Amino acid sequence: MKRRVLLATAAMGLGLATGGAAFAQGMDNVKACFVYVGPIGDGGWTYQHHQGALAVKEAYGDKVEIAWQESVPEGADGERVMTQMALSGCNIIFTTSFGYMDATNAVAGKFPDIKFEHATGYKREHPNVSTYNAR
């Protein structure tokens, strides 16, 4: 279990490093947002992602704010939630399900100044989209 938390933390840390340009440009804080396909208490995929998000918050303290939406269905609902997150001031958005791939790219195209990190996907249709996975 600890190994999975470490992998999730590493992935999120890498994503924040990608979004680290915000710190370099004088931004004091980063708002990192997470779209979860299941409930946080599922004891699996979503739980591990959330443990990683909490570890990032603990490591960066006041320099990072985290926000999330759990149990978001893939498809139109995912795209709607990602758009709301982008409009709410998120600097980086983690989309944590393979099924969010097309929605991630669609929303990223509308918000080029926001970083998007997509779990397990392979499409990177915009320069602000990256993908991550655990070994």
Short mmCIF file of N, CA and C in Angstrom, two decimals:
data_model
loop_
_atom_site.label_atom_id
_atom_site.label_comp_id
_atom_site.label_asym_id
_atom_site.label_seq_id
_atom_site.Cartn_x
_atom_site.Cartn_y
_atom_site.Cartn_z
N MET A 1 0.83 -1.19 0.00
CA MET A 1 0.00 0.00 0.00
C MET A 1 0.87 1.25 0.00
N LYS A 2 1.95 1.27 0.82
CA LYS A 2 2.81 2.45 0.87
C LYS A 2 3.45 2.70 -0.49
N ARG A 3 3.77 1.64 -1.22
CA ARG A 3 4.39 1.80 -2.53
C ARG A 3 3.44 2.54 -3.46
N ARG A 4 2.16 2.20 -3.42
CA ARG A 4 1.19 2.88 -4.29
C ARG A 4 1.07 4.35 -3.93
N VAL A 5 1.07 4.66 -2.64
CA VAL A 5 1.01 6.06 -2.22
C VAL A 5 2.24 6.80 -2.73
N LEU A 6 3.40 6.16 -2.65
CA LEU A 6 4.62 6.80 -3.13
C LEU A 6 4.56 7.03 -4.64
N LEU A 7 4.03 6.05 -5.38
CA LEU A 7 3.91 6.23 -6.82
C LEU A 7 2.96 7.37 -7.15
N ALA A 8 1.85 7.42 -6.46
CA ALA A 8 0.90 8.50 -6.70
C ALA A 8 1.51 9.85 -6.34
N THR A 9 2.23 9.90 -5.23
CA THR A 9 2.88 11.14 -4.81
C THR A 9 3.91 11.57 -5.83
N ALA A 10 4.68 10.59 -6.33
CA ALA A 10 5.70 10.92 -7.33
C ALA A 10 5.05 11.47 -8.60
N ALA A 11 3.97 10.86 -9.02
CA ALA A 11 3.28 11.34 -10.22
C ALA A 11 2.77 12.75 -10.02
N MET A 12 2.18 13.02 -8.87
CA MET A 12 1.65 14.35 -8.61
C MET A 12 2.77 15.36 -8.46
N GLY A 13 3.84 14.95 -7.81
CA GLY A 13 4.99 15.85 -7.68
C GLY A 13 5.56 16.20 -9.04
N LEU A 14 5.63 15.21 -9.92
CA LEU A 14 6.10 15.44 -11.27
C LEU A 14 5.18 16.43 -11.98
N GLY A 15 3.89 16.26 -11.78
CA GLY A 15 2.93 17.18 -12.39
C GLY A 15 3.10 18.59 -11.85
N LEU A 16 3.32 18.71 -10.56
CA LEU A 16 3.54 20.04 -9.99
C LEU A 16 4.84 20.63 -10.49
N ALA A 17 5.83 19.77 -10.71
CA ALA A 17 7.08 20.26 -11.27
C ALA A 17 6.85 20.79 -12.68
N THR A 18 6.03 20.09 -13.44
CA THR A 18 5.67 20.56 -14.78
C THR A 18 4.97 21.91 -14.67
N GLY A 19 4.11 22.03 -13.69
CA GLY A 19 3.42 23.29 -13.46
C GLY A 19 4.28 24.26 -12.68
N GLY A 20 5.51 23.85 -12.35
CA GLY A 20 6.43 24.67 -11.57
C GLY A 20 6.77 25.98 -12.23
N ALA A 21 6.51 26.08 -13.52
CA ALA A 21 6.73 27.35 -14.20
C ALA A 21 5.92 28.46 -13.54
N ALA A 22 4.80 28.08 -12.93
CA ALA A 22 3.99 29.07 -12.23
C ALA A 22 4.77 29.69 -11.08
N PHE A 23 5.53 28.86 -10.36
CA PHE A 23 6.36 29.38 -9.27
C PHE A 23 7.45 30.29 -9.85
N ALA A 24 8.06 29.86 -10.96
CA ALA A 24 9.14 30.63 -11.56
C ALA A 24 8.65 31.98 -12.08
N GLN A 25 7.39 32.07 -12.45
CA GLN A 25 6.84 33.31 -12.98
C GLN A 25 6.34 34.23 -11.86
N GLY A 26 6.66 33.89 -10.62
CA GLY A 26 6.31 34.76 -9.52
C GLY A 26 5.00 34.42 -8.85
N MET A 27 4.34 33.36 -9.25
CA MET A 27 3.10 32.96 -8.61
C MET A 27 3.42 32.39 -7.24
N ASP A 28 2.76 32.88 -6.22
CA ASP A 28 3.02 32.41 -4.87
C ASP A 28 2.42 31.05 -4.60
N ASN A 29 1.27 30.77 -5.17
CA ASN A 29 0.55 29.54 -4.87
C ASN A 29 0.10 28.86 -6.15
N VAL A 30 -0.05 27.55 -6.05
CA VAL A 30 -0.60 26.76 -7.14
C VAL A 30 -1.86 26.09 -6.63
N LYS A 31 -2.90 26.13 -7.43
CA LYS A 31 -4.13 25.42 -7.10
C LYS A 31 -4.16 24.16 -7.96
N ALA A 32 -3.99 23.01 -7.31
CA ALA A 32 -3.99 21.72 -7.98
C ALA A 32 -5.35 21.05 -7.77
N CYS A 33 -6.00 20.69 -8.87
CA CYS A 33 -7.34 20.11 -8.79
C CYS A 33 -7.33 18.69 -9.35
N PHE A 34 -8.19 17.86 -8.79
CA PHE A 34 -8.22 16.44 -9.11
C PHE A 34 -9.65 16.01 -9.45
N VAL A 35 -9.79 15.32 -10.58
CA VAL A 35 -11.07 14.77 -10.99
C VAL A 35 -10.99 13.26 -10.76
N TYR A 36 -11.83 12.76 -9.85
CA TYR A 36 -11.80 11.34 -9.47
C TYR A 36 -13.00 10.61 -10.06
N VAL A 37 -12.75 9.45 -10.63
CA VAL A 37 -13.80 8.65 -11.23
C VAL A 37 -14.66 7.94 -10.18
N GLY A 38 -14.11 7.71 -9.01
CA GLY A 38 -14.84 7.01 -7.94
C GLY A 38 -14.81 7.81 -6.66
N PRO A 39 -15.38 7.23 -5.60
CA PRO A 39 -15.34 7.91 -4.30
C PRO A 39 -13.97 7.75 -3.65
N ILE A 40 -13.56 8.74 -2.88
CA ILE A 40 -12.27 8.70 -2.22
C ILE A 40 -12.14 7.47 -1.32
N GLY A 41 -13.21 7.05 -0.72
CA GLY A 41 -13.17 5.92 0.20
C GLY A 41 -13.20 4.56 -0.48
N ASP A 42 -12.94 4.50 -1.78
CA ASP A 42 -13.03 3.22 -2.49
C ASP A 42 -11.92 2.24 -2.13
N GLY A 43 -10.88 2.71 -1.46
CA GLY A 43 -9.79 1.83 -1.06
C GLY A 43 -8.90 1.42 -2.23
N GLY A 44 -9.09 2.00 -3.40
CA GLY A 44 -8.32 1.62 -4.58
C GLY A 44 -7.72 2.80 -5.31
N TRP A 45 -8.03 2.86 -6.60
CA TRP A 45 -7.44 3.85 -7.51
C TRP A 45 -7.65 5.28 -7.03
N THR A 46 -8.88 5.65 -6.77
CA THR A 46 -9.17 7.02 -6.33
C THR A 46 -8.56 7.30 -4.97
N TYR A 47 -8.66 6.35 -4.07
CA TYR A 47 -8.08 6.51 -2.74
C TYR A 47 -6.58 6.80 -2.84
N GLN A 48 -5.88 6.02 -3.67
CA GLN A 48 -4.43 6.21 -3.79
C GLN A 48 -4.10 7.56 -4.41
N HIS A 49 -4.85 7.99 -5.39
CA HIS A 49 -4.62 9.32 -5.95
C HIS A 49 -4.81 10.39 -4.87
N HIS A 50 -5.84 10.23 -4.09
CA HIS A 50 -6.11 11.24 -3.06
C HIS A 50 -5.01 11.24 -1.99
N GLN A 51 -4.50 10.07 -1.65
CA GLN A 51 -3.39 10.01 -0.70
C GLN A 51 -2.18 10.76 -1.26
N GLY A 52 -1.94 10.62 -2.55
CA GLY A 52 -0.87 11.38 -3.19
C GLY A 52 -1.11 12.87 -3.15
N ALA A 53 -2.37 13.29 -3.39
CA ALA A 53 -2.71 14.71 -3.33
C ALA A 53 -2.47 15.27 -1.93
N LEU A 54 -2.86 14.50 -0.92
CA LEU A 54 -2.65 14.94 0.46
C LEU A 54 -1.16 15.02 0.80
N ALA A 55 -0.38 14.10 0.25
CA ALA A 55 1.07 14.12 0.49
C ALA A 55 1.70 15.35 -0.16
N VAL A 56 1.23 15.72 -1.36
CA VAL A 56 1.73 16.92 -2.01
C VAL A 56 1.38 18.15 -1.17
N LYS A 57 0.17 18.20 -0.66
CA LYS A 57 -0.25 19.32 0.19
C LYS A 57 0.64 19.40 1.43
N GLU A 58 0.92 18.24 2.01
CA GLU A 58 1.77 18.22 3.21
C GLU A 58 3.19 18.68 2.88
N ALA A 59 3.70 18.26 1.73
CA ALA A 59 5.07 18.61 1.35
C ALA A 59 5.21 20.09 0.99
N TYR A 60 4.21 20.66 0.30
CA TYR A 60 4.31 22.03 -0.18
C TYR A 60 3.62 23.05 0.73
N GLY A 61 2.82 22.58 1.67
CA GLY A 61 2.17 23.47 2.62
C GLY A 61 1.31 24.53 1.95
N ASP A 62 1.50 25.77 2.37
CA ASP A 62 0.69 26.87 1.88
C ASP A 62 0.96 27.25 0.42
N LYS A 63 1.98 26.66 -0.19
CA LYS A 63 2.29 26.97 -1.58
C LYS A 63 1.35 26.27 -2.56
N VAL A 64 0.60 25.29 -2.05
CA VAL A 64 -0.33 24.58 -2.91
C VAL A 64 -1.68 24.44 -2.22
N GLU A 65 -2.71 24.68 -2.99
CA GLU A 65 -4.08 24.44 -2.55
C GLU A 65 -4.58 23.27 -3.36
N ILE A 66 -5.27 22.34 -2.72
CA ILE A 66 -5.84 21.24 -3.48
C ILE A 66 -7.36 21.31 -3.43
N ALA A 67 -7.96 20.88 -4.53
CA ALA A 67 -9.42 20.79 -4.63
C ALA A 67 -9.70 19.54 -5.45
N TRP A 68 -10.87 18.95 -5.24
CA TRP A 68 -11.21 17.73 -5.97
C TRP A 68 -12.71 17.58 -6.10
N GLN A 69 -13.07 16.74 -7.06
CA GLN A 69 -14.45 16.33 -7.24
C GLN A 69 -14.40 14.82 -7.42
N GLU A 70 -15.14 14.11 -6.59
CA GLU A 70 -15.12 12.65 -6.66
C GLU A 70 -16.38 12.12 -7.35
N SER A 71 -16.29 10.88 -7.79
CA SER A 71 -17.40 10.17 -8.45
C SER A 71 -17.92 10.90 -9.69
N VAL A 72 -16.99 11.33 -10.53
CA VAL A 72 -17.35 12.03 -11.76
C VAL A 72 -17.37 11.02 -12.91
N PRO A 73 -18.53 10.80 -13.53
CA PRO A 73 -18.60 9.87 -14.66
C PRO A 73 -17.75 10.36 -15.84
N GLU A 74 -17.21 9.41 -16.58
CA GLU A 74 -16.45 9.74 -17.77
C GLU A 74 -17.41 10.27 -18.84
N GLY A 75 -16.92 11.13 -19.70
CA GLY A 75 -17.75 11.68 -20.77
C GLY A 75 -18.09 13.13 -20.50
N ALA A 76 -19.34 13.50 -20.81
CA ALA A 76 -19.77 14.90 -20.71
C ALA A 76 -19.65 15.44 -19.29
N ASP A 77 -19.95 14.63 -18.29
CA ASP A 77 -19.82 15.10 -16.90
C ASP A 77 -18.37 15.42 -16.57
N GLY A 78 -17.45 14.59 -17.04
CA GLY A 78 -16.03 14.86 -16.81
C GLY A 78 -15.60 16.16 -17.44
N GLU A 79 -16.03 16.39 -18.67
CA GLU A 79 -15.68 17.64 -19.36
C GLU A 79 -16.26 18.85 -18.63
N ARG A 80 -17.49 18.72 -18.16
CA ARG A 80 -18.12 19.82 -17.42
C ARG A 80 -17.35 20.13 -16.14
N VAL A 81 -16.96 19.10 -15.39
CA VAL A 81 -16.23 19.31 -14.13
C VAL A 81 -14.86 19.92 -14.41
N MET A 82 -14.17 19.43 -15.42
CA MET A 82 -12.85 20.00 -15.77
C MET A 82 -12.97 21.47 -16.15
N THR A 83 -14.01 21.81 -16.91
CA THR A 83 -14.24 23.20 -17.30
C THR A 83 -14.51 24.06 -16.07
N GLN A 84 -15.33 23.57 -15.16
CA GLN A 84 -15.60 24.31 -13.92
C GLN A 84 -14.33 24.51 -13.12
N MET A 85 -13.49 23.49 -13.06
CA MET A 85 -12.23 23.62 -12.33
C MET A 85 -11.32 24.66 -12.98
N ALA A 86 -11.25 24.63 -14.29
CA ALA A 86 -10.43 25.61 -15.00
C ALA A 86 -10.93 27.03 -14.73
N LEU A 87 -12.23 27.21 -14.75
CA LEU A 87 -12.81 28.53 -14.49
C LEU A 87 -12.66 28.96 -13.04
N SER A 88 -12.46 27.99 -12.13
CA SER A 88 -12.36 28.31 -10.70
C SER A 88 -10.94 28.68 -10.28
N GLY A 89 -10.01 28.68 -11.21
CA GLY A 89 -8.66 29.13 -10.88
C GLY A 89 -7.64 28.03 -10.70
N CYS A 90 -7.94 26.81 -11.09
CA CYS A 90 -6.96 25.73 -10.99
C CYS A 90 -5.81 26.01 -11.96
N ASN A 91 -4.59 25.81 -11.50
CA ASN A 91 -3.41 25.98 -12.36
C ASN A 91 -3.01 24.67 -13.01
N ILE A 92 -3.35 23.57 -12.34
CA ILE A 92 -3.04 22.24 -12.86
C ILE A 92 -4.20 21.33 -12.47
N ILE A 93 -4.63 20.52 -13.44
CA ILE A 93 -5.77 19.63 -13.21
C ILE A 93 -5.34 18.20 -13.52
N PHE A 94 -5.50 17.32 -12.55
CA PHE A 94 -5.20 15.90 -12.70
C PHE A 94 -6.50 15.18 -13.03
N THR A 95 -6.53 14.53 -14.18
CA THR A 95 -7.69 13.76 -14.59
C THR A 95 -7.30 12.29 -14.45
N THR A 96 -7.87 11.61 -13.47
CA THR A 96 -7.31 10.38 -12.95
C THR A 96 -7.91 9.09 -13.51
N SER A 97 -8.53 9.15 -14.66
CA SER A 97 -9.09 7.94 -15.26
C SER A 97 -8.82 7.94 -16.76
N PHE A 98 -8.51 6.76 -17.29
CA PHE A 98 -8.26 6.62 -18.72
C PHE A 98 -9.43 7.20 -19.54
N GLY A 99 -10.64 6.98 -19.06
CA GLY A 99 -11.83 7.43 -19.77
C GLY A 99 -11.99 8.95 -19.84
N TYR A 100 -11.15 9.70 -19.15
CA TYR A 100 -11.18 11.16 -19.22
C TYR A 100 -10.31 11.71 -20.35
N MET A 101 -9.68 10.83 -21.12
CA MET A 101 -8.68 11.27 -22.09
C MET A 101 -9.22 12.30 -23.10
N ASP A 102 -10.31 12.02 -23.76
CA ASP A 102 -10.82 12.95 -24.77
C ASP A 102 -11.32 14.25 -24.13
N ALA A 103 -11.98 14.14 -22.99
CA ALA A 103 -12.46 15.34 -22.30
C ALA A 103 -11.28 16.20 -21.84
N THR A 104 -10.22 15.56 -21.36
CA THR A 104 -9.03 16.30 -20.93
C THR A 104 -8.48 17.12 -22.08
N ASN A 105 -8.33 16.50 -23.23
CA ASN A 105 -7.79 17.21 -24.40
C ASN A 105 -8.72 18.30 -24.90
N ALA A 106 -10.01 18.05 -24.85
CA ALA A 106 -10.98 19.06 -25.28
C ALA A 106 -10.91 20.30 -24.40
N VAL A 107 -10.89 20.10 -23.09
CA VAL A 107 -10.86 21.23 -22.16
C VAL A 107 -9.50 21.92 -22.21
N ALA A 108 -8.43 21.15 -22.33
CA ALA A 108 -7.08 21.73 -22.39
C ALA A 108 -6.95 22.68 -23.59
N GLY A 109 -7.61 22.34 -24.68
CA GLY A 109 -7.55 23.21 -25.85
C GLY A 109 -8.20 24.56 -25.62
N LYS A 110 -9.15 24.63 -24.70
CA LYS A 110 -9.84 25.89 -24.39
C LYS A 110 -9.12 26.71 -23.33
N PHE A 111 -8.21 26.06 -22.58
CA PHE A 111 -7.51 26.72 -21.48
C PHE A 111 -6.00 26.47 -21.60
N PRO A 112 -5.33 27.10 -22.56
CA PRO A 112 -3.92 26.80 -22.82
C PRO A 112 -2.96 27.19 -21.70
N ASP A 113 -3.38 28.02 -20.78
CA ASP A 113 -2.50 28.43 -19.69
C ASP A 113 -2.60 27.52 -18.46
N ILE A 114 -3.46 26.52 -18.53
CA ILE A 114 -3.62 25.57 -17.42
C ILE A 114 -2.98 24.26 -17.82
N LYS A 115 -2.24 23.65 -16.89
CA LYS A 115 -1.61 22.35 -17.12
C LYS A 115 -2.61 21.25 -16.82
N PHE A 116 -2.61 20.22 -17.66
CA PHE A 116 -3.46 19.05 -17.47
C PHE A 116 -2.59 17.81 -17.42
N GLU A 117 -2.78 17.00 -16.40
CA GLU A 117 -2.08 15.72 -16.24
C GLU A 117 -3.12 14.62 -16.31
N HIS A 118 -2.98 13.73 -17.31
CA HIS A 118 -3.96 12.67 -17.50
C HIS A 118 -3.35 11.31 -17.16
N ALA A 119 -4.02 10.56 -16.31
CA ALA A 119 -3.53 9.24 -15.89
C ALA A 119 -3.79 8.20 -16.96
N THR A 120 -2.77 7.49 -17.32
CA THR A 120 -2.79 6.29 -18.17
C THR A 120 -3.14 6.53 -19.62
N GLY A 121 -3.30 7.75 -20.03
CA GLY A 121 -3.68 8.02 -21.41
C GLY A 121 -2.48 8.08 -22.34
N TYR A 122 -2.77 8.27 -23.60
CA TYR A 122 -1.70 8.37 -24.60
C TYR A 122 -1.86 9.59 -25.51
N LYS A 123 -3.00 10.27 -25.45
CA LYS A 123 -3.20 11.44 -26.31
C LYS A 123 -2.70 12.69 -25.60
N ARG A 124 -1.87 13.43 -26.32
CA ARG A 124 -1.38 14.73 -25.85
C ARG A 124 -1.56 15.70 -27.00
N GLU A 125 -2.80 16.14 -27.19
CA GLU A 125 -3.15 16.94 -28.37
C GLU A 125 -2.78 18.41 -28.23
N HIS A 126 -2.39 18.82 -27.04
CA HIS A 126 -2.04 20.22 -26.80
C HIS A 126 -0.77 20.27 -25.95
N PRO A 127 0.01 21.34 -26.07
CA PRO A 127 1.26 21.41 -25.31
C PRO A 127 1.06 21.46 -23.79
N ASN A 128 -0.14 21.75 -23.32
CA ASN A 128 -0.40 21.81 -21.88
C ASN A 128 -0.95 20.50 -21.32
N VAL A 129 -0.90 19.43 -22.12
CA VAL A 129 -1.36 18.11 -21.67
C VAL A 129 -0.18 17.17 -21.55
N SER A 130 -0.08 16.52 -20.39
CA SER A 130 0.92 15.48 -20.17
C SER A 130 0.19 14.25 -19.66
N THR A 131 0.85 13.12 -19.74
CA THR A 131 0.28 11.88 -19.23
C THR A 131 1.23 11.28 -18.20
N TYR A 132 0.66 10.50 -17.29
CA TYR A 132 1.49 9.83 -16.29
C TYR A 132 0.91 8.46 -16.02
N ASN A 133 1.76 7.61 -15.46
CA ASN A 133 1.36 6.25 -15.11
C ASN A 133 2.31 5.76 -14.04
N ALA A 134 1.96 4.71 -13.37
CA ALA A 134 2.82 4.08 -12.38
C ALA A 134 3.38 2.79 -12.96
N ARG A 135 4.58 2.44 -12.54
CA ARG A 135 5.15 1.17 -13.01
C ARG A 135 4.69 0.05 -12.11
#
